[in-house]
Amino acid sequence: GQNIDQPTEMTATEGAIVQINCTYQTSGFNGLFWYQQHAGEAPTFLSYNVLDGLEEKGRFSSFLSRSKGYSYLLLKELQMKDSASYLCAAMDSNYQLIWGAGTKLIIKP
Amino acid sequence: GAVVSQHPSWVICKSGTSVKIECRSLDFQATTMFWYRQFPKQSLMLMATSNEGSKATYEQGVEKDKFLINHASLTLSTLTVTSAHPEDSSFYICSAGWTKSSYEQYFGPGTRLTVT
């Protein structure tokens, strides 16, 4: 079956760095997405990886290893506004997104 | 660009009534629209995929007669929850895209439905 695993919750300190891991198993693979979702709001797109390696976008970076079925989202210089849930989603061979349950990130001052 | 709106943003209705939720792509023509449901602290669950001018494709376990989806134009899709029950209370989110590929997908702000 198809499955996405990511930690339920993580806590980090303002100004620090945090890495949120995601492992996936899908029927075929057309890319790995990371979305940010604040409580009560819809997800917003953060990143898309389809090739192995690290993609950097400002304070956020996303890494993919297709052979390992593994990705991570790296957040640097954490700010209080980064407190949110981070959703990992893999696209299968039918271009359907398979969603993880999300990682709730708590930022402490 | 790529703005998607939803209306209403929240709605409270009585059990047994029907509720219609609108999803509009404001600055682009959306060939495909997706409807999701999200329960508290859970992941997004895809309910159905709709293409303009054709019938929606429902995910397994989603009752097509209960959740009516109409994608009448390239900028508007509607989800009607018929004979709503308290267990239908959830956060409903639409997303819109240009192609079959979900990569080009933009989310609306969501609609919070509470059935009393």
Coordinates of N, CA, C and O in Angstrom, one line a residue, chain A residues 10 16-22 34 46-47 49 54-64 70-78 82 86 105:
Chain A
M10 N 7.1 18.1 16.9 CA 8.4 18.5 17.2 C 8.4 19.9 17.9 O 7.6 20.7 17.7
A16 N 16.8 28.7 16.2 CA 17.5 27.5 16.0 C 17.2 26.9 14.6 O 16.5 27.5 13.8
I17 N 17.7 25.7 14.4 CA 17.4 24.9 13.1 C 16.6 23.6 13.5 O 16.9 23.0 14.5
V18 N 15.7 23.3 12.6 CA 15.0 22.0 12.9 C 14.8 21.3 11.6 O 14.7 21.9 10.5
Q19 N 14.9 19.9 11.6 CA 14.8 19.1 10.5 C 13.6 18.2 10.7 O 13.5 17.4 11.6
I20 N 12.7 18.2 9.7 CA 11.5 17.4 9.8 C 11.6 16.3 8.7 O 11.7 16.6 7.5
N21 N 11.6 15.0 9.2 CA 11.8 13.9 8.3 C 10.5 13.3 7.7 O 9.5 13.4 8.4
C22 N 10.6 12.7 6.6 CA 9.4 12.1 6.0 C 9.9 10.9 5.2 O 10.8 11.0 4.4
W34 N 6.3 19.6 0.2 CA 6.1 20.0 1.5 C 5.2 21.2 1.6 O 5.3 22.1 0.7
L46 N 5.3 24.9 0.0 CA 6.6 25.2 0.4 C 7.7 24.8 -0.7 O 8.5 25.6 -1.1
S47 N 7.6 23.5 -1.0 CA 8.7 23.0 -1.9 C 8.2 21.8 -2.7 O 7.2 21.1 -2.3
N49 N 10.3 18.5 -4.7 CA 11.5 17.8 -5.1 C 11.1 16.6 -6.0 O 10.3 15.8 -5.6
L54 N 19.4 18.5 -2.6 CA 18.9 19.6 -1.7 C 18.4 20.8 -2.5 O 19.2 21.2 -3.4
E55 N 17.2 21.2 -2.2 CA 16.7 22.5 -2.8 C 16.6 23.5 -1.7 O 15.9 23.3 -0.7
E56 N 17.3 24.7 -1.9 CA 17.2 25.7 -0.9 C 16.4 26.9 -1.4 O 16.5 27.3 -2.5
K57 N 15.5 27.3 -0.4 CA 14.7 28.5 -0.7 C 14.6 29.3 0.5 O 13.7 29.1 1.4
G58 N 15.5 30.3 0.6 CA 15.5 31.1 1.8 C 15.8 30.4 3.0 O 16.8 29.6 3.1
R59 N 15.0 30.5 4.1 CA 15.3 29.8 5.3 C 14.9 28.4 5.3 O 15.2 27.6 6.2
F60 N 14.1 28.0 4.2 CA 13.7 26.6 4.1 C 14.5 25.9 3.0 O 14.7 26.4 2.0
S61 N 14.8 24.6 3.3 CA 15.4 23.7 2.4 C 14.7 22.4 2.4 O 14.2 22.0 3.5
S62 N 14.7 21.7 1.3 CA 14.1 20.4 1.2 C 15.0 19.4 0.5 O 15.7 19.8 -0.5
F63 N 15.1 18.2 1.1 CA 16.1 17.2 0.5 C 15.3 16.0 0.1 O 14.3 15.6 0.8
L64 N 15.7 15.3 -0.9 CA 15.1 14.1 -1.4 C 16.1 13.0 -1.7 O 17.2 13.3 -2.3
Y70 N 13.0 8.9 1.1 CA 13.2 9.7 2.2 C 13.3 11.2 1.8 O 13.9 11.5 0.8
S71 N 12.7 12.0 2.6 CA 12.9 13.5 2.4 C 12.9 14.2 3.8 O 12.5 13.6 4.8
Y72 N 13.5 15.3 3.8 CA 13.4 16.2 5.0 C 13.2 17.6 4.6 O 13.6 18.1 3.5
L73 N 12.6 18.3 5.5 CA 12.4 19.8 5.4 C 13.3 20.4 6.5 O 13.2 20.0 7.6
L74 N 14.2 21.3 6.1 CA 15.1 22.0 7.0 C 14.7 23.4 7.2 O 14.5 24.2 6.2
L75 N 14.4 23.8 8.4 CA 14.0 25.2 8.7 C 15.1 25.9 9.5 O 15.5 25.4 10.6
K76 N 15.7 27.0 9.0 CA 16.7 27.7 9.7 C 16.2 29.0 10.3 O 15.2 29.5 9.9
E77 N 17.0 29.5 11.3 CA 16.7 30.8 11.9 C 15.2 30.8 12.3 O 14.5 31.7 11.9
L78 N 14.7 29.9 13.0 CA 13.3 29.7 13.3 C 12.7 31.0 13.9 O 13.3 31.6 14.8
D82 N 6.8 30.4 12.5 CA 7.0 29.1 11.8 C 6.2 28.0 12.6 O 6.2 26.9 12.1
Y86 N 3.5 20.9 9.3 CA 4.2 20.7 8.1 C 3.8 19.4 7.5 O 4.0 18.3 8.1
L105 N 4.9 21.6 14.5 CA 6.1 22.2 15.0 C 5.8 23.3 16.0 O 5.1 24.3 15.7

